[in-house]
PDB file of N, CA and C in Angstrom:
ATOM      1  N   MET A  29      10.000 -68.598  10.712  1.00 48.00           N
ATOM      2  CA  MET A  29       9.869 -67.458  10.936  1.00 48.00           C
ATOM      3  C   MET A  29       8.821 -67.204   9.915  1.00 48.00           C
ATOM      4  N   SER A  30       7.444 -67.007   9.970  1.00 48.00           N
ATOM      5  CA  SER A  30       6.761 -66.330   8.901  1.00 48.00           C
ATOM      6  C   SER A  30       5.964 -65.416   8.469  1.00 48.00           C
ATOM      7  N   LEU A  31       5.669 -64.547   8.102  1.00 46.00           N
ATOM      8  CA  LEU A  31       5.661 -63.281   8.085  1.00 46.00           C
ATOM      9  C   LEU A  31       4.084 -63.628   7.047  1.00 46.00           C
ATOM     10  N   LYS A  32       3.613 -62.395   7.786  1.00 47.00           N
ATOM     11  CA  LYS A  32       1.851 -62.612   8.274  1.00 47.00           C
ATOM     12  C   LYS A  32       1.951 -61.415   6.363  1.00 47.00           C
ATOM     13  N   ARG A  33       1.028 -61.530   6.041  1.00 49.00           N
ATOM     14  CA  ARG A  33       0.706 -61.084   4.530  1.00 49.00           C
ATOM     15  C   ARG A  33      -0.249 -59.687   4.891  1.00 49.00           C
ATOM     16  N   PRO A  34      -0.387 -58.706   4.481  1.00 47.00           N
ATOM     17  CA  PRO A  34      -1.274 -57.990   4.952  1.00 47.00           C
ATOM     18  C   PRO A  34      -2.254 -58.014   4.271  1.00 47.00           C
ATOM     19  N   ASN A  35      -3.562 -57.676   4.897  1.00 53.00           N
ATOM     20  CA  ASN A  35      -5.061 -57.570   4.556  1.00 53.00           C
ATOM     21  C   ASN A  35      -5.188 -56.795   3.962  1.00 53.00           C
ATOM     22  N   LEU A  36      -4.738 -57.010   2.567  1.00 53.00           N
ATOM     23  CA  LEU A  36      -4.506 -55.916   1.560  1.00 53.00           C
ATOM     24  C   LEU A  36      -6.734 -55.615   0.706  1.00 53.00           C
ATOM     25  N   ARG A  37      -7.740 -56.368   1.831  1.00 58.00           N
ATOM     26  CA  ARG A  37      -8.914 -55.741   1.628  1.00 58.00           C
ATOM     27  C   ARG A  37      -8.897 -54.682   2.770  1.00 58.00           C
ATOM     28  N   ASN A  38      -8.545 -54.721   3.297  1.00 55.00           N
ATOM     29  CA  ASN A  38      -8.566 -53.969   4.416  1.00 55.00           C
ATOM     30  C   ASN A  38      -8.379 -53.028   4.152  1.00 55.00           C
ATOM     31  N   HIS A  39      -7.119 -52.720   3.262  1.00 49.00           N
ATOM     32  CA  HIS A  39      -6.740 -51.565   3.379  1.00 49.00           C
ATOM     33  C   HIS A  39      -6.210 -51.119   2.251  1.00 49.00           C
ATOM     34  N   THR A  40      -7.509 -51.033   1.035  1.00 53.00           N
ATOM     35  CA  THR A  40      -7.676 -50.868  -0.102  1.00 53.00           C
ATOM     36  C   THR A  40      -9.617 -50.165   0.863  1.00 53.00           C
ATOM     37  N   LYS A  41     -10.221 -50.247   1.255  1.00 56.00           N
ATOM     38  CA  LYS A  41     -10.986 -50.024   2.179  1.00 56.00           C
ATOM     39  C   LYS A  41     -11.202 -48.602   2.949  1.00 56.00           C
ATOM     40  N   GLN A  42      -9.088 -48.899   3.756  1.00 55.00           N
ATOM     41  CA  GLN A  42      -9.374 -48.395   4.098  1.00 55.00           C
ATOM     42  C   GLN A  42      -8.627 -46.773   3.301  1.00 55.00           C
ATOM     43  N   LYS A  43      -8.009 -47.047   1.587  1.00 50.00           N
ATOM     44  CA  LYS A  43      -8.114 -45.318   1.217  1.00 50.00           C
ATOM     45  C   LYS A  43      -8.175 -44.900   0.982  1.00 50.00           C
ATOM     46  N   LYS A  44      -9.762 -45.965   0.754  1.00 52.00           N
ATOM     47  CA  LYS A  44     -10.738 -45.143  -0.155  1.00 52.00           C
ATOM     48  C   LYS A  44     -10.995 -43.963   0.207  1.00 52.00           C
ATOM     49  N   LYS A  45     -12.123 -44.974   1.417  1.00 52.00           N
ATOM     50  CA  LYS A  45     -12.138 -43.832   3.240  1.00 52.00           C
ATOM     51  C   LYS A  45     -11.834 -42.741   3.232  1.00 52.00           C
ATOM     52  N   MET A  46     -10.939 -43.167   3.890  1.00 48.00           N
ATOM     53  CA  MET A  46      -9.002 -41.072   3.106  1.00 48.00           C
ATOM     54  C   MET A  46      -9.250 -40.402   1.926  1.00 48.00           C
ATOM     55  N   ALA A  47      -9.600 -41.257   0.996  1.00 46.00           N
ATOM     56  CA  ALA A  47     -10.583 -40.050  -0.032  1.00 46.00           C
ATOM     57  C   ALA A  47     -11.018 -39.534  -0.038  1.00 46.00           C
ATOM     58  N   GLU A  48     -12.348 -40.654   0.178  1.00 53.00           N
ATOM     59  CA  GLU A  48     -14.356 -39.897  -0.232  1.00 53.00           C
ATOM     60  C   GLU A  48     -13.701 -38.659   1.261  1.00 53.00           C
ATOM     61  N   ASP A  49     -12.452 -38.443   1.786  1.00 48.00           N
ATOM     62  CA  ASP A  49     -13.069 -37.777   3.289  1.00 48.00           C
ATOM     63  C   ASP A  49     -12.954 -36.464   2.956  1.00 48.00           C
ATOM     64  N   VAL A  50     -11.436 -36.945   1.794  1.00 44.00           N
ATOM     65  CA  VAL A  50     -10.056 -35.617   1.631  1.00 44.00           C
ATOM     66  C   VAL A  50     -11.272 -35.167   0.633  1.00 44.00           C
ATOM     67  N   SER A  51     -12.308 -35.729   0.359  1.00 48.00           N
ATOM     68  CA  SER A  51     -12.426 -35.110  -1.469  1.00 48.00           C
ATOM     69  C   SER A  51     -13.726 -33.946  -0.628  1.00 48.00           C
ATOM     70  N   ALA A  52     -14.369 -34.972   0.281  1.00 50.00           N
ATOM     71  CA  ALA A  52     -15.428 -34.142   0.993  1.00 50.00           C
ATOM     72  C   ALA A  52     -14.499 -33.196   1.368  1.00 50.00           C
ATOM     73  N   ASN A  53     -13.603 -32.861   2.697  1.00 50.00           N
ATOM     74  CA  ASN A  53     -13.319 -31.468   2.972  1.00 50.00           C
ATOM     75  C   ASN A  53     -12.610 -30.477   2.011  1.00 50.00           C
ATOM     76  N   HIS A  54     -12.140 -30.371   1.120  1.00 56.00           N
ATOM     77  CA  HIS A  54     -11.752 -30.308  -0.405  1.00 56.00           C
ATOM     78  C   HIS A  54     -12.912 -29.020  -0.801  1.00 56.00           C
ATOM     79  N   ALA A  55     -14.338 -30.059  -0.797  1.00 57.00           N
ATOM     80  CA  ALA A  55     -15.526 -30.000  -1.486  1.00 57.00           C
ATOM     81  C   ALA A  55     -16.283 -29.348  -0.982  1.00 57.00           C
ATOM     82  N   GLN A  56     -16.036 -28.910   0.741  1.00 69.00           N
ATOM     83  CA  GLN A  56     -16.737 -28.106   1.543  1.00 69.00           C
ATOM     84  C   GLN A  56     -15.449 -26.203   1.586  1.00 69.00           C
ATOM     85  N   GLN A  57     -14.062 -27.062   1.711  1.00 86.00           N
ATOM     86  CA  GLN A  57     -13.383 -25.590   2.009  1.00 86.00           C
ATOM     87  C   GLN A  57     -13.788 -24.408   0.079  1.00 86.00           C
ATOM     88  N   LYS A  58     -13.887 -23.309   0.645  1.00 91.00           N
ATOM     89  CA  LYS A  58     -13.458 -22.033  -0.083  1.00 91.00           C
ATOM     90  C   LYS A  58     -12.831 -21.236  -0.014  1.00 91.00           C
ATOM     91  N   LEU A  59     -12.417 -21.473  -1.374  1.00 95.00           N
ATOM     92  CA  LEU A  59     -10.738 -20.309  -1.246  1.00 95.00           C
ATOM     93  C   LEU A  59     -11.068 -19.635  -1.589  1.00 95.00           C
ATOM     94  N   GLY A  60     -10.293 -17.981  -0.853  1.00 96.00           N
ATOM     95  CA  GLY A  60     -10.491 -16.447  -1.074  1.00 96.00           C
ATOM     96  C   GLY A  60      -9.381 -15.884  -1.825  1.00 96.00           C
ATOM     97  N   PHE A  61      -9.556 -14.500  -2.118  1.00 96.00           N
ATOM     98  CA  PHE A  61      -8.629 -13.529  -2.630  1.00 96.00           C
ATOM     99  C   PHE A  61      -9.131 -12.040  -2.052  1.00 96.00           C
ATOM    100  N   ASN A  62      -8.639 -10.819  -1.506  1.00 97.00           N
ATOM    101  CA  ASN A  62      -8.923 -10.451  -1.315  1.00 97.00           C
ATOM    102  C   ASN A  62      -7.821  -9.158  -2.228  1.00 97.00           C
ATOM    103  N   LEU A  63      -8.316  -8.522  -2.207  1.00 97.00           N
ATOM    104  CA  LEU A  63      -7.452  -7.160  -2.664  1.00 97.00           C
ATOM    105  C   LEU A  63      -8.400  -5.750  -2.716  1.00 97.00           C
ATOM    106  N   ASP A  64      -7.109  -5.060  -2.306  1.00 97.00           N
ATOM    107  CA  ASP A  64      -7.190  -3.335  -1.382  1.00 97.00           C
ATOM    108  C   ASP A  64      -6.560  -2.679  -2.224  1.00 97.00           C
ATOM    109  N   VAL A  65      -7.015  -1.708  -3.107  1.00 97.00           N
ATOM    110  CA  VAL A  65      -6.531  -0.910  -4.862  1.00 97.00           C
ATOM    111  C   VAL A  65      -6.873   0.733  -3.589  1.00 97.00           C
ATOM    112  N   PRO A  66      -5.880   0.949  -3.250  1.00 97.00           N
ATOM    113  CA  PRO A  66      -5.662   2.746  -2.848  1.00 97.00           C
ATOM    114  C   PRO A  66      -5.601   3.939  -4.509  1.00 97.00           C
ATOM    115  N   PHE A  67      -6.395   4.746  -3.691  1.00 96.00           N
ATOM    116  CA  PHE A  67      -6.752   5.022  -5.584  1.00 96.00           C
ATOM    117  C   PHE A  67      -6.351   7.032  -4.717  1.00 96.00           C
ATOM    118  N   PRO A  68      -6.265   8.033  -5.833  1.00 95.00           N
ATOM    119  CA  PRO A  68      -5.784   9.691  -4.997  1.00 95.00           C
ATOM    120  C   PRO A  68      -6.745   9.419  -4.547  1.00 95.00           C
ATOM    121  N   SER A  69      -7.943   9.741  -3.931  1.00 94.00           N
ATOM    122  CA  SER A  69      -9.006  10.430  -3.328  1.00 94.00           C
ATOM    123  C   SER A  69     -10.655   9.824  -3.789  1.00 94.00           C
ATOM    124  N   ALA A  70     -11.358   9.634  -1.972  1.00 95.00           N
ATOM    125  CA  ALA A  70     -12.746   8.310  -2.304  1.00 95.00           C
ATOM    126  C   ALA A  70     -13.276   8.961  -3.545  1.00 95.00           C
ATOM    127  N   ARG A  71     -13.358   9.873  -4.505  1.00 94.00           N
ATOM    128  CA  ARG A  71     -14.112  10.172  -5.759  1.00 94.00           C
ATOM    129  C   ARG A  71     -13.539   8.664  -6.102  1.00 94.00           C
ATOM    130  N   GLU A  72     -12.531   9.059  -7.401  1.00 95.00           N
ATOM    131  CA  GLU A  72     -12.098   8.340  -7.647  1.00 95.00           C
ATOM    132  C   GLU A  72     -11.862   7.151  -7.527  1.00 95.00           C
ATOM    133  N   ALA A  73     -11.774   6.345  -6.485  1.00 96.00           N
ATOM    134  CA  ALA A  73     -12.347   5.382  -5.820  1.00 96.00           C
ATOM    135  C   ALA A  73     -13.866   4.908  -5.781  1.00 96.00           C
ATOM    136  N   SER A  74     -14.501   5.613  -6.065  1.00 95.00           N
ATOM    137  CA  SER A  74     -16.479   5.298  -5.662  1.00 95.00           C
ATOM    138  C   SER A  74     -15.964   5.042  -7.911  1.00 95.00           C
ATOM    139  N   MET A  75     -16.043   6.073  -8.792  1.00 94.00           N
ATOM    140  CA  MET A  75     -15.888   5.711 -10.576  1.00 94.00           C
ATOM    141  C   MET A  75     -14.881   4.960 -10.306  1.00 94.00           C
ATOM    142  N   ALA A  76     -14.094   3.653 -10.436  1.00 96.00           N
ATOM    143  CA  ALA A  76     -14.032   2.987 -10.235  1.00 96.00           C
ATOM    144  C   ALA A  76     -14.511   1.689 -10.337  1.00 96.00           C
ATOM    145  N   LEU A  77     -14.988   2.113  -8.330  1.00 96.00           N
ATOM    146  CA  LEU A  77     -15.500   1.200  -8.169  1.00 96.00           C
ATOM    147  C   LEU A  77     -17.653   1.029  -9.281  1.00 96.00           C
ATOM    148  N   ASN A  78     -18.195   1.519  -9.647  1.00 94.00           N
ATOM    149  CA  ASN A  78     -19.326   2.363 -10.306  1.00 94.00           C
ATOM    150  C   ASN A  78     -18.909   1.786 -12.110  1.00 94.00           C
ATOM    151  N   THR A  79     -18.147   2.055 -12.249  1.00 94.00           N
ATOM    152  CA  THR A  79     -17.594   0.957 -13.775  1.00 94.00           C
ATOM    153  C   THR A  79     -17.191  -0.294 -12.935  1.00 94.00           C
ATOM    154  N   LEU A  80     -16.265  -0.496 -12.328  1.00 94.00           N
ATOM    155  CA  LEU A  80     -16.215  -2.032 -12.410  1.00 94.00           C
ATOM    156  C   LEU A  80     -17.895  -3.510 -12.183  1.00 94.00           C
ATOM    157  N   SER A  81     -18.830  -2.446 -11.517  1.00 89.00           N
ATOM    158  CA  SER A  81     -20.076  -3.383 -10.413  1.00 89.00           C
ATOM    159  C   SER A  81     -20.864  -3.693 -11.382  1.00 89.00           C
ATOM    160  N   PRO A  82     -20.778  -2.773 -12.556  1.00 67.00           N
ATOM    161  CA  PRO A  82     -21.460  -3.910 -13.424  1.00 67.00           C
ATOM    162  C   PRO A  82     -21.246  -5.369 -13.934  1.00 67.00           C
ATOM    163  N   ASP A  83     -20.495  -5.481 -14.196  1.00 59.00           N
ATOM    164  CA  ASP A  83     -19.921  -7.139 -14.451  1.00 59.00           C
ATOM    165  C   ASP A  83     -19.837  -7.944 -13.799  1.00 59.00           C
ATOM    166  N   ARG A  84     -20.595  -8.443 -13.320  1.00 66.00           N
ATOM    167  CA  ARG A  84     -21.199  -9.209 -12.675  1.00 66.00           C
ATOM    168  C   ARG A  84     -20.635 -10.975 -13.416  1.00 66.00           C
ATOM    169  N   GLU A  85     -19.993 -11.618 -12.197  1.00 58.00           N
ATOM    170  CA  GLU A  85     -19.691 -13.222 -13.327  1.00 58.00           C
ATOM    171  C   GLU A  85     -20.081 -14.143 -13.970  1.00 58.00           C
ATOM    172  N   PRO A  86     -20.234 -14.858 -14.958  1.00 66.00           N
ATOM    173  CA  PRO A  86     -20.484 -15.057 -16.319  1.00 66.00           C
ATOM    174  C   PRO A  86     -21.590 -16.812 -15.710  1.00 66.00           C
ATOM    175  N   ARG A  87     -20.600 -16.770 -14.667  1.00 63.00           N
ATOM    176  CA  ARG A  87     -20.962 -18.137 -14.490  1.00 63.00           C
ATOM    177  C   ARG A  87     -21.712 -17.388 -13.072  1.00 63.00           C
ATOM    178  N   LYS A  88     -22.722 -18.593 -13.519  1.00 70.00           N
ATOM    179  CA  LYS A  88     -23.675 -19.200 -12.096  1.00 70.00           C
ATOM    180  C   LYS A  88     -22.975 -19.953 -11.186  1.00 70.00           C
ATOM    181  N   GLY A  89     -23.213 -19.757  -9.595  1.00 77.00           N
ATOM    182  CA  GLY A  89     -21.885 -20.839  -9.000  1.00 77.00           C
ATOM    183  C   GLY A  89     -20.977 -20.727  -8.817  1.00 77.00           C
ATOM    184  N   GLY A  90     -20.094 -21.317  -7.895  1.00 87.00           N
ATOM    185  CA  GLY A  90     -18.914 -21.812  -7.662  1.00 87.00           C
ATOM    186  C   GLY A  90     -17.493 -20.417  -7.334  1.00 87.00           C
ATOM    187  N   ILE A  91     -18.671 -19.123  -7.594  1.00 90.00           N
ATOM    188  CA  ILE A  91     -17.659 -17.710  -7.358  1.00 90.00           C
ATOM    189  C   ILE A  91     -18.300 -16.637  -6.779  1.00 90.00           C
ATOM    190  N   THR A  92     -18.124 -16.373  -5.673  1.00 90.00           N
ATOM    191  CA  THR A  92     -19.039 -14.379  -6.473  1.00 90.00           C
ATOM    192  C   THR A  92     -18.056 -14.069  -6.137  1.00 90.00           C
ATOM    193  N   LYS A  93     -17.807 -12.384  -6.177  1.00 92.00           N
ATOM    194  CA  LYS A  93     -17.191 -11.124  -5.686  1.00 92.00           C
ATOM    195  C   LYS A  93     -17.560 -10.384  -6.148  1.00 92.00           C
ATOM    196  N   GLU A  94     -17.372  -9.195  -4.746  1.00 94.00           N
ATOM    197  CA  GLU A  94     -17.431  -8.325  -3.725  1.00 94.00           C
ATOM    198  C   GLU A  94     -16.903  -7.389  -3.973  1.00 94.00           C
ATOM    199  N   LEU A  95     -17.856  -5.791  -4.424  1.00 96.00           N
ATOM    200  CA  LEU A  95     -16.634  -4.985  -4.505  1.00 96.00           C
ATOM    201  C   LEU A  95     -17.702  -3.625  -3.674  1.00 96.00           C
ATOM    202  N   VAL A  96     -16.988  -2.961  -3.106  1.00 97.00           N
ATOM    203  CA  VAL A  96     -16.805  -1.382  -2.111  1.00 97.00           C
ATOM    204  C   VAL A  96     -16.114  -0.463  -1.647  1.00 97.00           C
ATOM    205  N   ALA A  97     -16.014   0.551  -1.405  1.00 97.00           N
ATOM    206  CA  ALA A  97     -15.450   2.112  -1.733  1.00 97.00           C
ATOM    207  C   ALA A  97     -15.422   2.183  -0.171  1.00 97.00           C
ATOM    208  N   VAL A  98     -14.066   2.713   0.831  1.00 97.00           N
ATOM    209  CA  VAL A  98     -14.437   2.341   1.713  1.00 97.00           C
ATOM    210  C   VAL A  98     -13.292   3.583   1.476  1.00 97.00           C
ATOM    211  N   GLY A  99     -13.934   5.597   1.667  1.00 97.00           N
ATOM    212  CA  GLY A  99     -12.560   6.294   1.996  1.00 97.00           C
ATOM    213  C   GLY A  99     -11.998   5.897  -0.165  1.00 97.00           C
ATOM    214  N   ASN A 100     -10.500   6.173   0.162  1.00 96.00           N
ATOM    215  CA  ASN A 100     -10.440   5.846  -0.691  1.00 96.00           C
ATOM    216  C   ASN A 100      -9.301   4.700  -1.992  1.00 96.00           C
ATOM    217  N   VAL A 101      -9.842   3.558  -1.066  1.00 98.00           N
ATOM    218  CA  VAL A 101      -9.766   2.780  -0.813  1.00 98.00           C
ATOM    219  C   VAL A 101     -10.701   1.360  -1.770  1.00 98.00           C
ATOM    220  N   LEU A 102     -10.942   1.251  -2.459  1.00 97.00           N
ATOM    221  CA  LEU A 102     -11.685  -0.034  -3.597  1.00 97.00           C
ATOM    222  C   LEU A 102     -10.986  -1.312  -2.903  1.00 97.00           C
ATOM    223  N   SER A 103     -11.919  -2.330  -2.131  1.00 97.00           N
ATOM    224  CA  SER A 103     -12.272  -3.077  -1.899  1.00 97.00           C
ATOM    225  C   SER A 103     -12.575  -4.443  -2.180  1.00 97.00           C
ATOM    226  N   VAL A 104     -12.154  -5.270  -2.485  1.00 96.00           N
ATOM    227  CA  VAL A 104     -12.386  -6.770  -3.888  1.00 96.00           C
ATOM    228  C   VAL A 104     -12.103  -7.328  -3.149  1.00 96.00           C
ATOM    229  N   ARG A 105     -13.775  -8.450  -2.947  1.00 96.00           N
ATOM    230  CA  ARG A 105     -13.842  -9.611  -2.118  1.00 96.00           C
ATOM    231  C   ARG A 105     -14.297 -10.743  -3.191  1.00 96.00           C
ATOM    232  N   TRP A 106     -13.152 -12.000  -3.570  1.00 95.00           N
ATOM    233  CA  TRP A 106     -13.013 -13.170  -4.034  1.00 95.00           C
ATOM    234  C   TRP A 106     -13.807 -14.161  -3.452  1.00 95.00           C
ATOM    235  N   THR A 107     -14.814 -15.548  -3.147  1.00 95.00           N
ATOM    236  CA  THR A 107     -14.726 -16.635  -2.507  1.00 95.00           C
ATOM    237  C   THR A 107     -15.554 -17.822  -4.069  1.00 95.00           C
ATOM    238  N   ALA A 108     -15.024 -19.543  -4.154  1.00 95.00           N
ATOM    239  CA  ALA A 108     -14.657 -19.665  -4.599  1.00 95.00           C
ATOM    240  C   ALA A 108     -14.565 -21.105  -4.569  1.00 95.00           C
ATOM    241  N   ASP A 109     -15.069 -21.289  -5.243  1.00 94.00           N
ATOM    242  CA  ASP A 109     -15.146 -23.395  -5.092  1.00 94.00           C
ATOM    243  C   ASP A 109     -13.705 -24.301  -5.372  1.00 94.00           C
ATOM    244  N   GLU A 110     -13.771 -23.324  -6.754  1.00 93.00           N
ATOM    245  CA  GLU A 110     -12.329 -24.280  -7.831  1.00 93.00           C
ATOM    246  C   GLU A 110     -10.744 -22.315  -7.369  1.00 93.00           C
ATOM    247  N   ALA A 111     -10.066 -23.707  -7.694  1.00 94.00           N
ATOM    248  CA  ALA A 111      -8.339 -22.239  -7.541  1.00 94.00           C
ATOM    249  C   ALA A 111      -8.529 -21.595  -9.554  1.00 94.00           C
ATOM    250  N   ARG A 112      -8.713 -22.860  -9.832  1.00 94.00           N
ATOM    251  CA  ARG A 112      -8.924 -22.244 -11.744  1.00 94.00           C
ATOM    252  C   ARG A 112      -9.937 -21.383 -12.263  1.00 94.00           C
ATOM    253  N   ILE A 113     -11.176 -21.046 -11.220  1.00 92.00           N
ATOM    254  CA  ILE A 113     -12.346 -20.641 -11.623  1.00 92.00           C
ATOM    255  C   ILE A 113     -11.516 -19.053 -10.731  1.00 92.00           C
ATOM    256  N   LEU A 114     -11.389 -18.788  -9.525  1.00 94.00           N
ATOM    257  CA  LEU A 114     -10.209 -17.867  -9.160  1.00 94.00           C
ATOM    258  C   LEU A 114      -9.817 -17.319  -9.418  1.00 94.00           C
ATOM    259  N   ARG A 115      -8.481 -17.811 -10.487  1.00 96.00           N
ATOM    260  CA  ARG A 115      -7.762 -17.598 -11.093  1.00 96.00           C
ATOM    261  C   ARG A 115      -7.975 -17.506 -12.148  1.00 96.00           C
ATOM    262  N   VAL A 116      -9.794 -17.585 -13.119  1.00 93.00           N
ATOM    263  CA  VAL A 116      -9.819 -16.430 -14.364  1.00 93.00           C
ATOM    264  C   VAL A 116     -10.863 -15.688 -14.067  1.00 93.00           C
ATOM    265  N   SER A 117     -11.240 -15.478 -12.759  1.00 92.00           N
ATOM    266  CA  SER A 117     -12.111 -14.026 -11.494  1.00 92.00           C
ATOM    267  C   SER A 117     -11.388 -13.530 -11.954  1.00 92.00           C
ATOM    268  N   VAL A 118     -10.062 -13.253 -10.523  1.00 95.00           N
ATOM    269  CA  VAL A 118      -8.962 -12.474 -11.509  1.00 95.00           C
ATOM    270  C   VAL A 118      -8.752 -11.241 -11.486  1.00 95.00           C
ATOM    271  N   GLY A 119      -7.731 -12.781 -12.653  1.00 96.00           N
ATOM    272  CA  GLY A 119      -6.812 -12.234 -14.007  1.00 96.00           C
ATOM    273  C   GLY A 119      -7.993 -10.735 -14.573  1.00 96.00           C
ATOM    274  N   SER A 120      -9.131 -11.464 -15.360  1.00 93.00           N
ATOM    275  CA  SER A 120      -9.550 -10.555 -15.657  1.00 93.00           C
ATOM    276  C   SER A 120     -10.175  -9.452 -15.368  1.00 93.00           C
ATOM    277  N   PHE A 121     -10.295  -9.664 -14.000  1.00 94.00           N
ATOM    278  CA  PHE A 121     -10.339  -8.085 -13.410  1.00 94.00           C
ATOM    279  C   PHE A 121      -9.719  -7.417 -12.765  1.00 94.00           C
ATOM    280  N   LEU A 122      -8.427  -7.446 -12.816  1.00 96.00           N
ATOM    281  CA  LEU A 122      -7.604  -6.660 -13.249  1.00 96.00           C
ATOM    282  C   LEU A 122      -6.932  -6.147 -14.806  1.00 96.00           C
ATOM    283  N   ASP A 123      -7.637  -7.135 -15.363  1.00 97.00           N
ATOM    284  CA  ASP A 123      -7.121  -6.567 -17.084  1.00 97.00           C
ATOM    285  C   ASP A 123      -8.547  -5.333 -16.898  1.00 97.00           C
ATOM    286  N   HIS A 124      -9.785  -5.643 -16.797  1.00 95.00           N
ATOM    287  CA  HIS A 124     -10.492  -4.156 -15.948  1.00 95.00           C
ATOM    288  C   HIS A 124      -9.781  -3.184 -15.506  1.00 95.00           C
ATOM    289  N   LEU A 125      -9.517  -3.040 -14.264  1.00 97.00           N
ATOM    290  CA  LEU A 125      -8.433  -2.529 -12.969  1.00 97.00           C
ATOM    291  C   LEU A 125      -7.508  -1.626 -14.137  1.00 97.00           C
ATOM    292  N   THR A 126      -6.986  -2.230 -14.251  1.00 97.00           N
ATOM    293  CA  THR A 126      -6.098  -1.823 -14.991  1.00 97.00           C
ATOM    294  C   THR A 126      -5.940  -0.973 -17.081  1.00 97.00           C
ATOM    295  N   LEU A 127      -7.893  -1.270 -17.388  1.00 96.00           N
ATOM    296  CA  LEU A 127      -8.128  -0.257 -18.286  1.00 96.00           C
ATOM    297  C   LEU A 127      -8.045   1.401 -17.555  1.00 96.00           C
ATOM    298  N   VAL A 128     -10.034   0.425 -16.733  1.00 95.00           N
ATOM    299  CA  VAL A 128     -10.135   2.074 -15.850  1.00 95.00           C
ATOM    300  C   VAL A 128      -9.246   3.093 -15.387  1.00 95.00           C
ATOM    301  N   LEU A 129      -8.140   2.816 -14.578  1.00 95.00           N
ATOM    302  CA  LEU A 129      -6.703   2.965 -14.350  1.00 95.00           C
ATOM    303  C   LEU A 129      -6.080   3.560 -15.798  1.00 95.00           C
ATOM    304  N   GLU A 130      -5.917   3.075 -16.785  1.00 96.00           N
ATOM    305  CA  GLU A 130      -5.756   3.931 -17.729  1.00 96.00           C
ATOM    306  C   GLU A 130      -5.990   5.032 -17.970  1.00 96.00           C
ATOM    307  N   THR A 131      -7.482   4.764 -18.309  1.00 95.00           N
ATOM    308  CA  THR A 131      -8.585   5.676 -18.638  1.00 95.00           C
ATOM    309  C   THR A 131      -8.316   7.045 -17.832  1.00 95.00           C
ATOM    310  N   MET A 132      -8.627   6.367 -16.555  1.00 93.00           N
ATOM    311  CA  MET A 132      -8.171   7.979 -15.260  1.00 93.00           C
ATOM    312  C   MET A 132      -6.741   8.494 -15.262  1.00 93.00           C
ATOM    313  N   ASP A 133      -6.117   7.517 -15.753  1.00 93.00           N
ATOM    314  CA  ASP A 133      -4.500   9.207 -15.883  1.00 93.00           C
ATOM    315  C   ASP A 133      -4.277   9.908 -17.519  1.00 93.00           C
ATOM    316  N   GLU A 134      -5.289   8.676 -18.445  1.00 94.00           N
ATOM    317  CA  GLU A 134      -5.370   9.453 -19.818  1.00 94.00           C
ATOM    318  C   GLU A 134      -6.170  10.645 -19.431  1.00 94.00           C
ATOM    319  N   PHE A 135      -7.347  10.691 -18.639  1.00 91.00           N
ATOM    320  CA  PHE A 135      -7.872  11.883 -18.842  1.00 91.00           C
ATOM    321  C   PHE A 135      -8.204  12.565 -17.533  1.00 91.00           C
ATOM    322  N   GLY A 136      -6.821  12.302 -16.108  1.00 87.00           N
ATOM    323  CA  GLY A 136      -6.298  13.590 -15.535  1.00 87.00           C
ATOM    324  C   GLY A 136      -7.796  13.336 -13.444  1.00 87.00           C
ATOM    325  N   PRO A 137      -7.169  14.342 -13.423  1.00 84.00           N
ATOM    326  CA  PRO A 137      -8.349  14.119 -11.738  1.00 84.00           C
ATOM    327  C   PRO A 137      -9.358  14.688 -12.882  1.00 84.00           C
ATOM    328  N   PRO A 138     -10.151  13.835 -11.217  1.00 84.00           N
ATOM    329  CA  PRO A 138     -11.967  14.981 -11.528  1.00 84.00           C
ATOM    330  C   PRO A 138     -11.697  15.973 -13.058  1.00 84.00           C
ATOM    331  N   VAL A 139     -12.802  16.193 -12.408  1.00 82.00           N
ATOM    332  CA  VAL A 139     -12.922  18.115 -12.050  1.00 82.00           C
ATOM    333  C   VAL A 139     -14.217  18.500 -10.746  1.00 82.00           C
ATOM    334  N   PRO A 140     -13.365  19.448  -9.497  1.00 80.00           N
ATOM    335  CA  PRO A 140     -13.759  19.499  -8.763  1.00 80.00           C
ATOM    336  C   PRO A 140     -15.377  20.433  -8.831  1.00 80.00           C
ATOM    337  N   LEU A 141     -17.456  19.575  -8.014  1.00 74.00           N
ATOM    338  CA  LEU A 141     -18.312  18.624  -8.813  1.00 74.00           C
ATOM    339  C   LEU A 141     -18.667  20.938  -7.786  1.00 74.00           C
TER     340      LEU A 141
END
């Protein structure tokens, strides 16, 4: 009985091709995260939008952030190339949002126009 030796050269080529395919697919995939923050009124959602909108992402490329207020809900959508970049951006935004919410809470509801 003879054992057949595996062709390691072909096996190595196949593994390398598979790794390249996975890397190519991974590089093309974008990560996304959506956050909806309800406010007591549309005016407060608009105030939060105006306060948080000027903060652009410091890194050029790799991540985008879109903010919109519809009624009393502030919606934020991120898309990123890497989980690490997404995590840092979302964490930073949540820190800023917390400050905005604490400030609104401290000063009370807005005075009607």
